[in-house]
């Protein structure tokens, strides 16, 4: 976390600043795509995003870290402790656990519903018990807590130009689209964890089951049935992106370049999977670095245009800005300190 980000957000307490820095490190280490997009947000909003994603990554690590051999019982206990720490932290708006401390502060600043965090942890707990999903409806119920609520948590931070309730379904859908992308990209790694997130009925339609996926994973050999199922999963995921797309224009103009960039980068992962011959059972596909840079630069250009438009509007306005403002900044986005935006 840069000092400028923390200063712009009005975060002055040394312990709290250190807590936000911990979250930023988690986000940078685990979420390359979204961390890059986050750099396009107004400077004062970035700490909150790092707190939200840092908490999500921390909980996910308890469940999913392949480098450890911690038993399910111990992981369940760790999640229970995290749940108890979260409840106490949200109540007191502080916590000895740095990630919870930053999260509680963010929830207070932006009025984020606490139920979104408890729903998320419920899905994390289910990962210790549930290893596959009979159909897409069952998977969507899981993704409400694991993905949709992430979009709902983000919405107050991003701001909207419509009532928040109107934008909420699109924010939730975008969270689901991102996670479905991860499920297709990481199908091989999830098999190593003993899980299959692709719906069983989708796999059955192509005569694919867990055993065939495991055979392909362990032998390194391809199978046309697996390829067909992955194509179907990508088609399903693209449909959710289309479902989410109208929500981009409902966001505060200052936030749109960030989310648009994440939208394109994550969608690009699906393209990369196809270009790699749908070999995600064997290896993870990634957007080419040159493509990532080009998309980021386009986002940076949009940020610059949004700032220029905002400042012109403020100079010519005779009434307060109609967009949601940062809780610490009465003038809103237009009062953001200048900085060189890194990509």
Short mmCIF file of C-alpha atoms in Angstrom, two decimals:
data_model
loop_
_atom_site.label_atom_id
_atom_site.label_comp_id
_atom_site.label_asym_id
_atom_site.label_seq_id
_atom_site.Cartn_x
_atom_site.Cartn_y
_atom_site.Cartn_z
CA UNK A 1 0.00 0.00 0.00
CA UNK A 2 1.55 3.28 -0.98
CA UNK A 3 1.50 6.11 1.50
CA UNK A 4 -0.31 8.24 -1.07
CA UNK A 5 -3.18 5.74 -1.31
CA UNK A 6 -3.56 5.60 2.46
CA UNK A 7 -3.28 9.36 2.83
CA UNK A 8 -5.84 9.96 0.09
CA UNK A 9 -8.24 7.55 1.79
CA UNK A 10 -7.88 9.39 5.09
CA UNK A 11 -6.33 6.37 6.85
CA UNK A 12 -3.95 7.79 9.46
CA UNK A 13 -3.81 5.30 12.33
CA UNK A 14 -0.48 3.40 12.09
CA UNK A 15 -1.98 0.03 13.03
CA UNK A 16 -4.77 0.43 10.51
CA UNK A 17 -2.33 1.51 7.80
CA UNK A 18 -0.28 -1.62 8.44
CA UNK A 19 -3.45 -3.73 8.24
CA UNK A 20 -4.34 -2.30 4.83
CA UNK A 21 -0.76 -2.88 3.66
CA UNK A 22 -1.12 -6.57 4.56
CA UNK A 23 -4.26 -6.79 2.44
CA UNK A 24 -2.55 -5.13 -0.50
CA UNK A 25 0.25 -7.69 -0.34
CA UNK A 26 -2.27 -10.55 -0.41
CA UNK A 27 -4.06 -9.04 -3.39
CA UNK A 28 -0.84 -8.40 -5.30
CA UNK A 29 0.47 -11.93 -4.70
CA UNK A 30 -2.69 -13.81 -5.61
CA UNK A 31 -4.70 -11.70 -8.03
CA UNK A 32 -2.51 -10.43 -10.87
CA UNK A 33 -5.39 -9.60 -13.18
CA UNK A 34 -7.55 -7.75 -10.71
CA UNK A 35 -4.60 -6.11 -8.96
CA UNK A 36 -3.59 -4.59 -12.30
CA UNK A 37 -7.13 -3.33 -12.88
CA UNK A 38 -7.28 -1.90 -9.35
CA UNK A 39 -4.44 0.48 -10.26
CA UNK A 40 -6.95 2.28 -12.49
CA UNK A 41 -9.26 3.17 -9.60
CA UNK A 42 -9.22 6.61 -7.99
CA UNK A 43 -6.38 6.55 -5.50
CA UNK A 44 -8.55 6.94 -2.40
CA UNK A 45 -10.69 3.89 -3.24
CA UNK A 46 -7.88 1.38 -3.70
CA UNK A 47 -7.29 0.54 -0.02
CA UNK A 48 -10.91 -0.58 0.36
CA UNK A 49 -10.63 -2.89 -2.66
CA UNK A 50 -7.43 -4.38 -1.28
CA UNK A 51 -9.16 -4.99 2.06
CA UNK A 52 -12.08 -6.79 0.40
CA UNK A 53 -9.92 -8.94 -1.85
CA UNK A 54 -7.27 -9.49 0.81
CA UNK A 55 -9.88 -10.96 3.13
CA UNK A 56 -11.27 -13.16 0.34
CA UNK A 57 -7.78 -14.41 -0.55
CA UNK A 58 -6.93 -15.12 3.08
CA UNK A 59 -10.05 -17.24 3.57
CA UNK A 60 -9.50 -18.98 0.24
CA UNK A 61 -5.93 -19.82 1.21
CA UNK A 62 -7.15 -21.60 4.33
CA UNK A 63 -9.26 -23.86 2.13
CA UNK A 64 -7.14 -24.24 -1.00
CA UNK A 65 -3.40 -23.97 -0.38
CA UNK A 66 -1.87 -26.92 -2.22
CA UNK A 67 1.49 -26.41 -0.53
CA UNK A 68 0.22 -27.65 2.82
CA UNK A 69 -1.14 -30.94 4.05
CA UNK A 70 -3.41 -29.48 6.71
CA UNK A 71 -6.34 -31.75 7.44
CA UNK A 72 -9.92 -30.73 6.69
CA UNK A 73 -10.58 -30.68 10.43
CA UNK A 74 -7.84 -28.15 11.05
CA UNK A 75 -8.96 -26.04 8.09
CA UNK A 76 -12.50 -26.12 9.37
CA UNK A 77 -11.25 -24.91 12.76
CA UNK A 78 -9.24 -22.15 11.09
CA UNK A 79 -12.31 -20.97 9.17
CA UNK A 80 -14.35 -21.03 12.37
CA UNK A 81 -11.74 -18.87 14.11
CA UNK A 82 -11.79 -16.51 11.15
CA UNK A 83 -15.59 -16.35 11.32
CA UNK A 84 -15.45 -15.53 15.02
CA UNK A 85 -12.73 -12.93 14.47
CA UNK A 86 -14.82 -11.39 11.69
CA UNK A 87 -17.96 -11.17 13.80
CA UNK A 88 -16.06 -9.55 16.67
CA UNK A 89 -14.15 -7.26 14.32
CA UNK A 90 -17.23 -6.01 12.52
CA UNK A 91 -18.89 -5.35 15.86
CA UNK A 92 -15.92 -3.47 17.33
CA UNK A 93 -14.68 -2.00 14.00
CA UNK A 94 -11.20 -3.23 14.85
CA UNK A 95 -9.40 -6.53 15.33
CA UNK A 96 -5.98 -7.87 16.33
CA UNK A 97 -6.04 -9.74 13.00
CA UNK A 98 -4.76 -7.22 10.42
CA UNK A 99 -6.92 -8.42 7.51
CA UNK A 100 -10.09 -8.39 9.62
CA UNK A 101 -9.13 -4.98 11.01
CA UNK A 102 -8.88 -3.48 7.52
CA UNK A 103 -12.06 -5.22 6.39
CA UNK A 104 -14.06 -3.94 9.36
CA UNK A 105 -12.86 -0.40 8.68
CA UNK A 106 -13.81 -0.68 5.00
CA UNK A 107 -17.26 -2.07 5.86
CA UNK A 108 -17.88 0.90 8.16
CA UNK A 109 -16.63 3.53 5.71
CA UNK A 110 -18.73 2.28 2.82
CA UNK A 111 -21.75 0.83 4.62
CA UNK A 112 -21.20 -2.70 3.27
CA UNK A 113 -23.73 -5.26 4.48
CA UNK A 114 -22.18 -7.69 6.95
CA UNK A 115 -24.24 -10.55 5.54
CA UNK A 116 -22.07 -10.48 2.40
CA UNK A 117 -19.07 -11.56 4.47
CA UNK A 118 -20.90 -14.30 6.35
CA UNK A 119 -22.33 -15.63 3.08
CA UNK A 120 -18.81 -15.73 1.67
CA UNK A 121 -17.48 -17.73 4.60
CA UNK A 122 -20.40 -20.15 4.31
CA UNK A 123 -19.31 -20.99 0.76
CA UNK A 124 -15.71 -21.35 1.92
CA UNK A 125 -16.84 -23.88 4.55
CA UNK A 126 -18.76 -25.82 1.93
CA UNK A 127 -15.53 -26.28 -0.03
CA UNK A 128 -14.36 -28.53 2.80
CA UNK A 129 -17.34 -30.83 2.29
CA UNK A 130 -18.66 -30.49 -1.27
CA UNK A 131 -16.49 -31.73 -4.14
CA UNK A 132 -18.84 -31.45 -7.14
CA UNK A 133 -22.16 -29.97 -8.27
CA UNK A 134 -25.02 -31.82 -9.90
CA UNK A 135 -26.12 -28.93 -12.12
CA UNK A 136 -25.66 -25.25 -12.80
CA UNK A 137 -28.38 -24.24 -10.33
CA UNK A 138 -26.50 -25.99 -7.54
CA UNK A 139 -23.29 -24.29 -8.60
CA UNK A 140 -25.00 -20.88 -8.70
CA UNK A 141 -26.15 -21.37 -5.12
CA UNK A 142 -22.53 -21.95 -4.11
CA UNK A 143 -21.33 -19.00 -6.20
CA UNK A 144 -23.75 -16.63 -4.49
CA UNK A 145 -21.47 -16.74 -1.47
CA UNK A 146 -18.17 -17.33 -3.21
CA UNK A 147 -18.50 -14.80 -6.05
CA UNK A 148 -21.75 -12.83 -6.32
CA UNK A 149 -21.33 -11.27 -2.89
CA UNK A 150 -17.84 -10.08 -3.87
CA UNK A 151 -19.45 -7.97 -6.57
CA UNK A 152 -22.01 -6.73 -4.05
CA UNK A 153 -19.27 -5.83 -1.56
CA UNK A 154 -17.45 -3.86 -4.25
CA UNK A 155 -20.44 -1.84 -5.40
CA UNK A 156 -20.47 0.76 -2.57
CA UNK A 157 -16.75 1.33 -3.10
CA UNK A 158 -17.10 1.76 -6.86
CA UNK A 159 -20.16 3.99 -6.65
CA UNK A 160 -23.08 4.09 -9.08
CA UNK A 161 -25.02 6.61 -11.15
CA UNK A 162 -28.25 4.71 -10.56
CA UNK A 163 -29.78 3.46 -7.30
CA UNK A 164 -27.47 0.80 -5.90
CA UNK A 165 -30.24 -1.79 -5.88
CA UNK A 166 -30.62 -1.37 -9.65
CA UNK A 167 -26.93 -2.06 -10.26
CA UNK A 168 -26.65 -4.91 -7.74
CA UNK A 169 -27.78 -7.81 -9.99
CA UNK A 170 -25.20 -6.85 -12.61
CA UNK A 171 -22.42 -6.57 -10.03
CA UNK A 172 -23.34 -10.01 -8.70
CA UNK A 173 -23.37 -11.46 -12.23
CA UNK A 174 -19.91 -10.05 -12.92
CA UNK A 175 -18.56 -11.73 -9.80
CA UNK A 176 -20.04 -15.01 -11.05
CA UNK A 177 -18.56 -14.52 -14.53
CA UNK A 178 -15.11 -13.99 -13.06
CA UNK A 179 -15.38 -17.11 -10.93
CA UNK A 180 -16.69 -19.26 -13.77
CA UNK A 181 -13.65 -18.11 -15.74
CA UNK A 182 -11.43 -19.27 -12.91
CA UNK A 183 -13.23 -22.63 -12.77
CA UNK A 184 -12.56 -23.30 -16.46
CA UNK A 185 -8.97 -22.05 -16.31
CA UNK A 186 -8.17 -24.00 -13.12
CA UNK A 187 -10.01 -27.24 -13.83
CA UNK A 188 -6.77 -29.22 -13.59
CA UNK A 189 -5.62 -27.60 -10.35
CA UNK A 190 -9.07 -28.08 -8.83
CA UNK A 191 -8.86 -31.78 -9.68
CA UNK A 192 -5.64 -31.87 -7.65
CA UNK A 193 -7.66 -30.50 -4.74
CA UNK A 194 -10.30 -33.19 -5.23
CA UNK A 195 -12.93 -30.83 -6.65
CA UNK A 196 -14.83 -30.51 -9.92
CA UNK A 197 -16.65 -27.20 -10.25
CA UNK A 198 -17.96 -27.75 -13.78
CA UNK A 199 -21.60 -28.87 -13.38
CA UNK A 200 -22.07 -32.62 -13.67
CA UNK A 201 -24.99 -32.28 -16.09
CA UNK A 202 -22.82 -30.18 -18.44
CA UNK A 203 -20.10 -32.83 -18.31
CA UNK A 204 -22.61 -35.67 -18.72
CA UNK A 205 -23.88 -34.08 -21.93
CA UNK A 206 -20.45 -34.82 -23.42
CA UNK A 207 -19.92 -38.20 -21.72
CA UNK A 208 -17.35 -36.72 -19.36
CA UNK A 209 -17.01 -37.61 -15.69
CA UNK A 210 -14.45 -37.14 -12.94
CA UNK A 211 -12.61 -40.32 -13.90
CA UNK A 212 -12.09 -39.14 -17.47
CA UNK A 213 -10.88 -35.74 -16.27
CA UNK A 214 -8.44 -37.43 -13.88
CA UNK A 215 -7.22 -39.72 -16.65
CA UNK A 216 -6.55 -36.72 -18.87
CA UNK A 217 -4.85 -34.86 -16.02
CA UNK A 218 -2.55 -37.71 -15.00
CA UNK A 219 -1.63 -38.93 -18.49
CA UNK A 220 -1.37 -35.51 -20.14
CA UNK A 221 -3.48 -36.80 -23.01
CA UNK A 222 -6.36 -34.93 -24.60
CA UNK A 223 -9.82 -36.28 -25.26
CA UNK A 224 -12.35 -34.74 -27.66
CA UNK A 225 -15.14 -35.24 -25.12
CA UNK A 226 -13.30 -33.15 -22.55
CA UNK A 227 -12.59 -30.47 -25.16
CA UNK A 228 -16.29 -30.33 -26.08
CA UNK A 229 -17.28 -29.98 -22.42
CA UNK A 230 -14.80 -27.15 -21.91
CA UNK A 231 -16.12 -25.37 -24.99
CA UNK A 232 -19.61 -25.68 -23.54
CA UNK A 233 -18.42 -24.30 -20.20
CA UNK A 234 -16.83 -21.31 -21.94
CA UNK A 235 -20.06 -20.70 -23.87
CA UNK A 236 -21.94 -20.73 -20.56
CA UNK A 237 -19.45 -18.30 -19.01
CA UNK A 238 -19.63 -15.87 -21.91
CA UNK A 239 -23.39 -15.76 -21.41
CA UNK A 240 -22.88 -14.57 -17.83
CA UNK A 241 -20.50 -11.85 -19.07
CA UNK A 242 -23.26 -10.67 -21.40
CA UNK A 243 -25.66 -10.72 -18.45
CA UNK A 244 -23.28 -8.53 -16.43
CA UNK A 245 -22.24 -6.10 -19.19
CA UNK A 246 -25.07 -3.53 -18.83
CA UNK A 247 -23.91 -2.86 -15.28
CA UNK A 248 -20.63 -1.30 -16.42
CA UNK A 249 -22.38 1.91 -17.43
CA UNK A 250 -24.21 2.04 -14.09
CA UNK A 251 -20.92 2.57 -12.25
CA UNK A 252 -19.46 5.91 -11.28
CA UNK A 253 -17.43 7.16 -14.28
CA UNK A 254 -14.26 7.15 -12.18
CA UNK A 255 -14.65 3.41 -11.53
CA UNK A 256 -15.63 2.27 -15.00
CA UNK A 257 -12.09 2.01 -16.47
CA UNK A 258 -11.03 -0.34 -13.67
CA UNK A 259 -14.00 -2.68 -14.00
CA UNK A 260 -13.99 -2.50 -17.79
CA UNK A 261 -10.32 -3.51 -17.75
CA UNK A 262 -11.02 -6.44 -15.42
CA UNK A 263 -13.97 -7.40 -17.63
CA UNK A 264 -11.76 -7.52 -20.74
CA UNK A 265 -8.79 -9.19 -19.04
CA UNK A 266 -10.90 -11.96 -17.52
CA UNK A 267 -12.76 -12.45 -20.77
CA UNK A 268 -9.35 -12.68 -22.41
CA UNK A 269 -8.57 -15.71 -20.25
CA UNK A 270 -11.35 -17.56 -22.07
CA UNK A 271 -9.77 -16.58 -25.38
CA UNK A 272 -6.38 -17.77 -24.13
CA UNK A 273 -7.87 -21.16 -23.17
CA UNK A 274 -9.26 -21.58 -26.67
CA UNK A 275 -5.97 -20.49 -28.26
CA UNK A 276 -4.17 -23.06 -26.10
CA UNK A 277 -6.34 -25.84 -27.49
CA UNK A 278 -8.58 -26.15 -24.41
CA UNK A 279 -5.68 -27.77 -22.54
CA UNK A 280 -6.61 -26.30 -19.16
CA UNK A 281 -6.88 -29.79 -17.66
CA UNK A 282 -3.09 -29.92 -18.11
CA UNK A 283 -1.93 -26.31 -17.69
CA UNK A 284 -3.22 -22.87 -16.85
CA UNK A 285 -3.81 -20.49 -19.74
CA UNK A 286 -2.94 -16.82 -19.36
CA UNK A 287 -3.44 -13.62 -21.29
CA UNK A 288 -0.21 -12.70 -23.09
CA UNK A 289 1.79 -9.94 -21.32
CA UNK A 290 1.67 -7.70 -24.39
CA UNK A 291 -2.10 -8.02 -24.47
CA UNK A 292 -2.33 -7.26 -20.73
CA UNK A 293 -0.24 -4.12 -21.16
CA UNK A 294 -2.29 -2.95 -24.15
CA UNK A 295 -5.54 -3.37 -22.21
CA UNK A 296 -4.08 -1.61 -19.17
CA UNK A 297 -2.90 1.31 -21.30
CA UNK A 298 -6.36 1.62 -22.81
CA UNK A 299 -7.77 1.68 -19.28
CA UNK A 300 -5.27 4.36 -18.31
CA UNK A 301 -6.37 6.48 -21.27
CA UNK A 302 -9.98 6.11 -20.14
CA UNK A 303 -9.01 7.14 -16.60
CA UNK A 304 -7.37 10.28 -17.96
CA UNK A 305 -10.44 11.08 -20.05
CA UNK A 306 -12.74 10.54 -17.06
CA UNK A 307 -10.65 12.87 -14.90
CA UNK A 308 -10.64 15.56 -17.58
CA UNK A 309 -14.40 15.30 -18.09
CA UNK A 310 -15.01 15.38 -14.35
CA UNK A 311 -12.91 18.49 -13.82
CA UNK A 312 -14.58 20.31 -16.71
CA UNK A 313 -17.99 19.42 -15.29
CA UNK A 314 -17.01 20.69 -11.85
CA UNK A 315 -15.73 24.00 -13.22
CA UNK A 316 -18.98 24.58 -15.06
CA UNK A 317 -21.36 23.24 -12.46
CA UNK A 318 -23.56 25.41 -10.26
CA UNK A 319 -24.71 22.56 -8.05
CA UNK A 320 -22.98 19.72 -6.19
CA UNK A 321 -21.85 16.65 -8.11
CA UNK A 322 -24.65 14.09 -8.42
CA UNK A 323 -22.33 11.11 -8.23
CA UNK A 324 -21.65 9.26 -4.99
CA UNK A 325 -18.65 10.73 -3.20
CA UNK A 326 -15.91 9.16 -1.14
CA UNK A 327 -16.88 9.23 2.55
CA UNK A 328 -13.73 11.19 3.42
CA UNK A 329 -13.85 13.52 0.42
CA UNK A 330 -16.86 15.87 0.17
CA UNK A 331 -15.88 16.93 -3.32
CA UNK A 332 -15.78 13.36 -4.58
CA UNK A 333 -13.60 12.05 -7.36
CA UNK A 334 -12.63 15.42 -8.72
CA UNK A 335 -10.72 16.21 -5.53
CA UNK A 336 -8.43 13.19 -5.93
CA UNK A 337 -4.73 14.03 -5.52
CA UNK A 338 -2.70 13.70 -8.69
CA UNK A 339 -0.41 10.71 -9.08
CA UNK A 340 1.40 8.81 -11.76
CA UNK A 341 -0.68 5.67 -12.39
CA UNK A 342 1.44 2.55 -12.75
CA UNK A 343 0.38 -0.40 -14.85
#
